[in-house]
């Protein structure tokens, strides 16, 4: 029996009365004006009205509809246009009740420059602006590094940047360990290097068999000409190539295919994507889309495909573990974006079925691991609730830490955990300014005030518990900062390292208690506190090192009026670095092109004035 839909202040009858039957997208908003769901429809009136029909209302719809305060629609020409717009808006707003793809970064490629006499091969991520060949995409940086390492052992094409290549006067270490033919110093001619580049392209295009055939011909030709050393080189390349190709399971039709498998259970979904390009398996990637309720794997794949592929290179075929309901619409839209036909296949045989089975197995294993982690973290939240005496189970924790070197370049970190673990998209760093060097109390006050001031402005969600890495002094400053903002519904807990500073011996400091809180020995809630505290510490130190490194990179020459970047570079090259400039006299300085005597005098005074101090 379907649940009764609640009375809602939103007048759906009046809204539907004037709603169009044309295709488009609809946005459902709550009383705060937040978008809670975005959908697309071939017929807007029929689709929107279906949410308010009692017999068809699911538990998810029942809960979502109860929160609707307004609905906004955008009419499109076709259902395909509506699908595109829906995906763009879901990725931008990430509504609560939509299936949302979390990890949507651009994927890396292998890039081979073609506008150079001795092309470079390297990793590339981002817009394809440089002239050359791009191979991929690869599922991650690790897969590319492994391929580049392999190519270095077989074909010896350079991987150094052009800036390094152009300034070499002798072979580098890569040549000495037989990973490069040193074109930078002329140890290989253009024709021979071009042959290595051609072989590299054949390998990356998945034409390993053809490449081996060519190498065999070259080996036999060299041997016939009594060039035994060269023949041995070809033989070694063949052996290495065969070893590599034996480890790669190649699809029979040598095409561009992605295999997508989904597993879902207990409110968690996992999608595994296996990347096949030019018949070669480049690796696989795991995704955990955000879902708020139980969803059928077919529905998850239906949401995943457009969100993931519409701004990426689209292969000719997608093999899926569960057939999406709107497979025809997806194929039509993907084909229009890719400028070639795109097939979505479900019932596959032979080699394809083996790959799909492997992807399904990986998806199920990843899901089980995720569920195990999730249950472990949930148990720690329960333990934390018991140890701190919270009335309700905490949903969100935030932890602050401070990092500096003798008071310089102070950085505060704020990390966030929810019941699924770290929420890295919510992490923030604060460069602390205007305080006495080394004053950790003032640093905590400033960081907490700045963070929660943004909360008052509606930029993020309030935590249930605010953890401060420190003792009573730091806790007091955090309390003062919240009081100044009139925030009194956040529990503040100080995490002191204890007298021996050993893990497991931490003392918890509460605002309204004189003595530290006694924690039950071995309580898993303490492990949660240690985890978030260590994460805050790591995030703060990383930020501090980045800030310190940036400050060091700023040369003292930048402070001199009239000395621009080009002149600074000329000076550094002429004198071999900052130390050489600091030891040069005015006459030596003004002998450099572009450096007048007045400018040379200012450079000289900069260093010698500092010495006087």
Coordinates of C-alpha atoms in Angstrom, one line a residue, residues 39-464:
X39 CA 14.3 16.2 -13.8
X40 CA 13.7 16.2 -17.5
X41 CA 10.5 15.3 -19.4
X42 CA 9.2 14.7 -22.9
X43 CA 5.9 16.0 -21.6
X44 CA 6.3 18.4 -18.6
X45 CA 2.7 18.3 -17.5
X46 CA 2.4 14.5 -17.5
X47 CA 5.8 14.0 -15.8
X48 CA 5.3 16.6 -13.0
X49 CA 1.8 15.5 -12.2
X50 CA 3.0 11.9 -11.8
X51 CA 4.8 12.9 -8.6
X52 CA 1.5 13.9 -6.9
X53 CA -0.6 10.8 -7.8
X54 CA -1.1 8.8 -4.6
X55 CA -1.1 5.3 -6.1
X56 CA 2.3 5.8 -7.8
X57 CA 4.1 7.6 -4.9
X58 CA 7.2 5.8 -3.8
X59 CA 8.8 6.4 -0.3
X60 CA 11.3 8.6 -2.0
X61 CA 8.7 10.6 -3.8
X62 CA 6.6 10.8 -0.6
X63 CA 9.5 12.4 1.3
X64 CA 10.6 14.6 -1.5
X65 CA 7.1 15.9 -2.4
X66 CA 6.5 16.9 1.2
X67 CA 9.3 19.4 0.9
X68 CA 8.3 21.1 -2.3
X69 CA 7.5 24.7 -2.0
X70 CA 7.8 25.7 -5.6
X71 CA 8.5 24.2 -9.1
X72 CA 10.4 26.0 -11.9
X73 CA 10.4 24.8 -15.5
X74 CA 12.5 25.5 -18.5
X75 CA 11.0 24.5 -21.9
X76 CA 13.2 23.0 -24.6
X77 CA 12.7 22.1 -28.2
X78 CA 13.4 18.4 -27.8
X79 CA 13.8 15.8 -25.1
X80 CA 17.5 15.5 -26.1
X81 CA 18.0 19.2 -25.3
X82 CA 16.2 18.6 -22.0
X83 CA 18.6 15.8 -21.2
X84 CA 21.7 18.0 -21.8
X85 CA 20.3 20.8 -19.7
X86 CA 19.3 18.4 -16.9
X87 CA 22.8 17.0 -16.7
X88 CA 24.4 20.5 -16.7
X89 CA 22.2 21.7 -13.8
X90 CA 22.6 18.5 -11.8
X91 CA 26.4 18.8 -11.9
X92 CA 26.2 22.5 -11.0
X93 CA 23.7 22.3 -8.1
X94 CA 24.0 18.6 -6.9
X95 CA 20.4 18.4 -5.6
X96 CA 19.6 16.3 -2.6
X97 CA 17.4 13.8 -4.3
X98 CA 19.2 13.4 -7.6
X99 CA 21.8 10.7 -8.3
X100 CA 25.0 12.8 -8.5
X101 CA 28.4 11.9 -9.9
X102 CA 31.0 12.9 -7.3
X103 CA 34.3 12.4 -9.1
X104 CA 34.1 14.2 -12.4
X105 CA 37.6 15.5 -13.0
X106 CA 39.1 15.6 -16.5
X107 CA 41.0 12.4 -17.3
X108 CA 44.6 12.4 -18.4
X109 CA 46.0 11.5 -21.8
X110 CA 49.4 10.6 -23.2
X111 CA 50.6 13.5 -25.5
X112 CA 53.1 13.3 -28.3
X113 CA 54.2 16.6 -29.8
X114 CA 54.3 16.7 -33.6
X115 CA 55.7 20.2 -34.1
X116 CA 59.3 19.3 -33.1
X117 CA 62.1 17.6 -35.0
X118 CA 62.6 15.4 -31.9
X119 CA 59.1 15.0 -30.4
X120 CA 58.4 14.7 -26.7
X121 CA 56.0 12.2 -25.1
X122 CA 54.4 13.2 -21.8
X123 CA 51.3 13.2 -19.6
X124 CA 48.6 15.7 -20.5
X125 CA 45.5 16.8 -18.6
X126 CA 43.1 19.6 -19.6
X127 CA 42.2 21.4 -22.9
X128 CA 43.9 19.9 -26.0
X129 CA 45.5 23.1 -27.3
X130 CA 49.0 21.9 -28.2
X131 CA 49.6 20.5 -31.7
X132 CA 50.2 16.8 -31.5
X133 CA 48.6 13.4 -30.9
X134 CA 46.6 12.5 -27.8
X135 CA 46.1 8.9 -26.7
X136 CA 43.6 7.9 -24.0
X137 CA 41.8 8.9 -21.9
X138 CA 43.5 6.9 -19.1
X139 CA 41.7 6.2 -15.8
X140 CA 44.4 7.8 -13.7
X141 CA 47.9 9.2 -13.5
X142 CA 49.3 5.8 -12.3
X143 CA 48.2 4.1 -15.5
X144 CA 49.9 6.7 -17.6
X145 CA 53.1 6.6 -15.6
X146 CA 53.2 2.8 -16.0
X147 CA 52.8 3.2 -19.8
X148 CA 55.4 5.9 -20.1
X149 CA 57.9 3.8 -18.0
X150 CA 57.3 0.9 -20.4
X151 CA 57.8 3.1 -23.5
X152 CA 61.1 4.4 -22.1
X153 CA 62.4 0.8 -21.9
X154 CA 61.3 -0.1 -25.4
X155 CA 61.5 2.9 -27.8
X156 CA 63.6 5.5 -25.9
X157 CA 61.6 8.6 -27.0
X158 CA 62.4 11.6 -24.8
X159 CA 60.1 12.6 -22.0
X160 CA 61.8 15.7 -20.8
X161 CA 60.3 19.2 -21.1
X162 CA 61.4 21.4 -24.0
X163 CA 63.0 23.9 -21.6
X164 CA 65.3 21.1 -20.3
X165 CA 65.9 19.7 -23.8
X166 CA 66.9 23.1 -25.2
X167 CA 69.5 23.7 -22.5
X168 CA 71.4 20.4 -22.4
X169 CA 75.1 20.4 -23.1
X170 CA 75.7 16.7 -22.3
X171 CA 73.5 13.6 -22.0
X172 CA 71.4 13.2 -18.9
X173 CA 71.0 10.3 -16.6
X174 CA 68.1 8.9 -18.7
X175 CA 70.6 8.3 -21.6
X176 CA 73.1 6.7 -19.2
X177 CA 70.6 4.1 -18.0
X178 CA 69.4 3.5 -21.6
X179 CA 66.1 5.2 -21.4
X180 CA 66.7 7.9 -24.0
X181 CA 68.8 8.2 -27.1
X182 CA 69.9 11.8 -26.2
X183 CA 68.7 13.8 -29.2
X184 CA 69.4 16.9 -27.2
X185 CA 73.1 16.5 -27.9
X186 CA 72.9 14.9 -31.3
X187 CA 73.6 11.3 -30.4
X188 CA 70.8 10.2 -32.8
X189 CA 69.8 11.5 -36.2
X190 CA 66.4 12.8 -37.1
X191 CA 65.4 9.8 -39.3
X192 CA 66.3 7.2 -36.7
X193 CA 64.4 9.1 -34.0
X194 CA 61.4 9.5 -36.2
X195 CA 61.4 5.7 -36.5
X196 CA 61.2 5.3 -32.7
X197 CA 58.4 7.9 -32.7
X198 CA 56.5 5.9 -35.4
X199 CA 56.9 2.7 -33.4
X200 CA 55.6 4.4 -30.3
X201 CA 52.5 5.6 -32.1
X202 CA 51.8 2.1 -33.4
X203 CA 52.0 0.7 -29.9
X204 CA 49.7 3.4 -28.4
X205 CA 47.2 2.8 -31.2
X206 CA 47.0 -0.8 -30.2
X207 CA 48.8 -2.1 -33.3
X208 CA 51.2 -4.3 -31.4
X209 CA 51.1 -7.2 -33.8
X210 CA 51.8 -5.0 -36.8
X211 CA 54.7 -3.4 -34.9
X212 CA 56.3 -6.8 -34.1
X213 CA 56.0 -7.8 -37.7
X214 CA 57.9 -4.7 -38.8
X215 CA 60.6 -5.2 -36.1
X216 CA 61.1 -8.8 -37.3
X217 CA 61.6 -7.5 -40.9
X218 CA 64.1 -4.9 -39.5
X219 CA 65.9 -7.6 -37.4
X220 CA 66.3 -9.9 -40.4
X221 CA 67.5 -7.1 -42.7
X222 CA 70.1 -6.0 -40.2
X223 CA 71.3 -9.5 -39.6
X224 CA 71.6 -10.1 -43.4
X225 CA 73.7 -6.9 -43.6
X226 CA 76.0 -8.3 -40.8
X227 CA 74.8 -5.5 -38.5
X228 CA 74.5 -7.9 -35.6
X229 CA 74.4 -5.2 -32.8
X230 CA 71.5 -3.5 -34.5
X231 CA 69.8 -6.8 -35.0
X232 CA 70.2 -7.6 -31.4
X233 CA 68.5 -4.3 -30.5
X234 CA 65.5 -5.2 -32.6
X235 CA 65.4 -8.6 -31.1
X236 CA 65.3 -7.1 -27.5
X237 CA 62.5 -4.8 -28.5
X238 CA 60.5 -7.8 -29.9
X239 CA 60.9 -9.8 -26.7
X240 CA 59.8 -6.8 -24.5
X241 CA 56.8 -6.1 -26.7
X242 CA 55.6 -9.7 -26.7
X243 CA 55.9 -9.8 -22.9
X244 CA 53.7 -6.7 -22.7
X245 CA 51.1 -7.8 -25.2
X246 CA 50.7 -11.2 -23.5
X247 CA 49.6 -9.4 -20.4
X248 CA 46.9 -7.3 -22.2
X249 CA 43.6 -8.9 -23.1
X250 CA 42.6 -7.2 -26.3
X251 CA 39.1 -7.1 -27.7
X252 CA 38.7 -8.9 -31.0
X253 CA 37.5 -5.9 -33.0
X254 CA 40.2 -3.6 -31.6
X255 CA 37.7 -0.8 -31.0
X256 CA 37.1 2.0 -28.5
X257 CA 34.8 0.6 -25.8
X258 CA 33.9 1.4 -22.2
X259 CA 32.5 -1.3 -20.0
X260 CA 30.2 0.1 -17.3
X261 CA 29.0 -2.1 -14.4
X262 CA 26.9 -1.0 -11.4
X263 CA 26.2 -2.6 -8.0
X264 CA 24.0 -1.0 -5.4
X265 CA 23.0 -2.0 -1.8
X266 CA 22.0 -0.4 1.5
X267 CA 21.9 3.2 0.0
X268 CA 25.3 3.0 -1.5
X269 CA 26.1 2.6 -5.3
X270 CA 29.3 1.7 -7.1
X271 CA 30.0 2.1 -10.8
X272 CA 33.1 0.5 -12.4
X273 CA 34.3 1.7 -15.8
X274 CA 36.8 -0.3 -17.8
X275 CA 38.5 1.8 -20.5
X276 CA 39.4 0.1 -23.8
X277 CA 41.1 2.2 -26.5
X278 CA 42.3 1.0 -29.8
X279 CA 41.8 -2.5 -28.5
X280 CA 44.0 -2.0 -25.4
X281 CA 42.8 -2.1 -21.9
X282 CA 44.0 1.2 -20.3
X283 CA 42.7 0.4 -16.8
X284 CA 39.6 0.9 -14.8
X285 CA 38.1 3.6 -12.5
X286 CA 35.6 3.3 -9.6
X287 CA 32.9 5.8 -8.8
X288 CA 30.5 6.1 -5.9
X289 CA 27.6 8.3 -7.0
X290 CA 25.7 10.2 -4.3
X291 CA 22.2 8.6 -3.8
X292 CA 19.7 9.3 -1.0
X293 CA 17.6 6.2 -1.4
X294 CA 17.6 2.7 -2.9
X295 CA 17.9 2.9 -6.6
X296 CA 17.9 0.2 -9.3
X297 CA 21.3 -0.3 -11.0
X298 CA 19.7 0.5 -14.3
X299 CA 18.5 3.9 -13.0
X300 CA 22.0 4.6 -11.7
X301 CA 23.6 3.8 -15.0
X302 CA 20.9 6.0 -16.7
X303 CA 22.0 8.9 -14.6
X304 CA 25.7 8.1 -14.7
X305 CA 26.2 8.0 -18.5
X306 CA 25.1 11.5 -19.4
X307 CA 26.7 13.2 -16.4
X308 CA 30.0 11.5 -17.1
X309 CA 30.3 11.5 -20.9
X310 CA 28.7 14.7 -22.2
X311 CA 31.9 16.7 -21.6
X312 CA 34.4 14.0 -22.4
X313 CA 35.6 11.9 -25.4
X314 CA 32.9 9.4 -26.1
X315 CA 33.8 5.9 -27.4
X316 CA 32.0 4.1 -30.1
X317 CA 30.4 1.6 -27.7
X318 CA 29.3 1.4 -24.1
X319 CA 28.8 -2.1 -22.7
X320 CA 26.5 -1.9 -19.6
X321 CA 25.6 -4.4 -16.9
X322 CA 22.0 -3.1 -16.7
X323 CA 20.2 -1.6 -19.7
X324 CA 19.1 2.0 -19.1
X325 CA 15.4 2.7 -19.6
X326 CA 16.1 5.5 -22.1
X327 CA 18.9 3.8 -24.0
X328 CA 17.7 5.1 -27.4
X329 CA 17.6 8.7 -26.2
X330 CA 21.0 8.4 -24.6
X331 CA 22.5 6.9 -27.8
X332 CA 20.9 9.7 -29.9
X333 CA 22.3 12.5 -27.6
X334 CA 25.7 10.9 -27.2
X335 CA 26.0 10.5 -31.0
X336 CA 25.2 14.1 -31.6
X337 CA 27.9 15.2 -29.2
X338 CA 30.5 12.7 -30.4
X339 CA 29.8 13.2 -34.1
X340 CA 29.8 9.4 -34.6
X341 CA 27.4 6.6 -33.9
X342 CA 27.4 5.4 -30.2
X343 CA 26.0 2.0 -29.3
X344 CA 24.8 1.0 -25.8
X345 CA 25.0 -2.8 -25.5
X346 CA 23.7 -5.1 -22.7
X347 CA 23.4 -8.7 -23.8
X348 CA 27.0 -9.4 -25.1
X349 CA 28.8 -12.6 -25.8
X350 CA 32.4 -14.0 -26.1
X351 CA 35.2 -11.6 -25.2
X352 CA 32.8 -8.8 -24.3
X353 CA 30.9 -10.9 -21.8
X354 CA 34.3 -11.8 -20.1
X355 CA 35.1 -8.1 -19.7
X356 CA 31.6 -7.3 -18.5
X357 CA 31.8 -10.1 -15.9
X358 CA 35.1 -8.8 -14.7
X359 CA 33.7 -5.3 -14.4
X360 CA 30.7 -6.6 -12.4
X361 CA 32.9 -8.5 -10.0
X362 CA 35.0 -5.4 -9.4
X363 CA 31.9 -3.3 -8.8
X364 CA 30.5 -5.8 -6.3
X365 CA 33.9 -6.0 -4.4
X366 CA 34.3 -2.3 -4.3
X367 CA 30.8 -1.9 -3.0
X368 CA 31.4 -4.4 -0.2
X369 CA 34.6 -2.6 0.8
X370 CA 32.7 0.7 0.8
X371 CA 29.9 -0.7 2.9
X372 CA 32.4 -2.1 5.4
X373 CA 34.1 1.2 5.7
X374 CA 30.7 3.0 6.0
X375 CA 29.5 0.7 8.8
X376 CA 32.8 1.1 10.6
X377 CA 32.6 4.9 10.6
X378 CA 28.9 4.8 11.6
X379 CA 29.9 2.7 14.6
X380 CA 32.5 5.3 15.6
X381 CA 29.9 8.0 15.4
X382 CA 27.7 6.0 17.7
X383 CA 30.6 5.6 20.1
X384 CA 31.4 9.3 20.0
X385 CA 27.7 10.1 20.8
X386 CA 27.9 7.9 23.9
X387 CA 31.3 9.2 25.1
X388 CA 30.3 12.9 24.7
X389 CA 26.7 12.4 25.9
X390 CA 25.1 13.9 22.8
X391 CA 21.3 13.6 22.7
X392 CA 21.3 12.9 19.0
X393 CA 23.8 11.0 16.8
X394 CA 26.2 13.7 15.3
X395 CA 25.9 14.1 11.5
X396 CA 28.9 16.4 10.9
X397 CA 32.2 17.1 12.6
X398 CA 34.7 19.9 11.9
X399 CA 38.3 20.1 13.2
X400 CA 40.7 23.0 13.3
X401 CA 44.5 22.9 13.5
X402 CA 47.3 25.5 13.2
X403 CA 50.7 25.2 11.4
X404 CA 53.6 27.6 11.3
X405 CA 57.4 27.8 11.5
X406 CA 58.4 29.9 14.5
X407 CA 55.3 32.0 13.9
X408 CA 55.9 32.7 10.2
X409 CA 53.5 31.8 7.3
X410 CA 50.7 30.7 9.8
X411 CA 48.0 28.5 8.2
X412 CA 44.8 27.2 9.8
X413 CA 43.1 24.1 8.5
X414 CA 39.4 23.1 8.8
X415 CA 38.5 19.5 7.8
X416 CA 35.0 18.0 7.7
X417 CA 33.8 14.5 8.4
X418 CA 30.2 13.1 8.0
X419 CA 28.9 9.6 8.7
X420 CA 30.6 8.4 5.5
X421 CA 34.0 9.8 6.4
X422 CA 36.1 12.8 5.1
X423 CA 34.2 15.4 3.1
X424 CA 37.2 16.7 1.2
X425 CA 35.2 19.2 -0.9
X426 CA 34.3 21.0 2.3
X427 CA 37.9 21.3 3.6
X428 CA 39.2 24.9 3.9
X429 CA 42.5 26.6 4.7
X430 CA 43.0 30.1 6.2
X431 CA 46.1 32.2 5.8
X432 CA 46.3 33.9 9.2
X433 CA 47.3 37.6 9.2
X434 CA 47.5 40.4 11.7
X435 CA 48.4 38.5 14.8
X436 CA 51.5 38.2 17.0
X437 CA 53.9 35.6 15.5
X438 CA 53.3 32.3 17.2
X439 CA 50.1 33.2 18.9
X440 CA 48.1 30.0 18.4
X441 CA 45.2 31.3 20.5
X442 CA 44.7 34.3 18.2
X443 CA 45.1 32.1 15.1
X444 CA 42.4 29.7 16.3
X445 CA 40.1 32.7 17.1
X446 CA 40.6 34.2 13.6
X447 CA 40.1 30.9 11.8
X448 CA 37.0 29.9 13.6
X449 CA 35.5 33.4 13.3
X450 CA 36.2 33.5 9.5
X451 CA 34.8 30.0 9.0
X452 CA 31.6 30.5 11.0
X453 CA 31.0 34.0 9.6
X454 CA 30.6 32.3 6.3
X455 CA 28.2 29.9 7.9
X456 CA 26.1 32.8 9.0
X457 CA 26.0 33.9 5.4
X458 CA 24.7 30.5 4.3
X459 CA 27.9 29.3 2.6
X460 CA 28.0 25.9 4.4
X461 CA 26.3 23.6 6.9
X462 CA 26.9 24.0 10.7
X463 CA 28.7 21.1 12.4
X464 CA 27.3 19.3 15.4

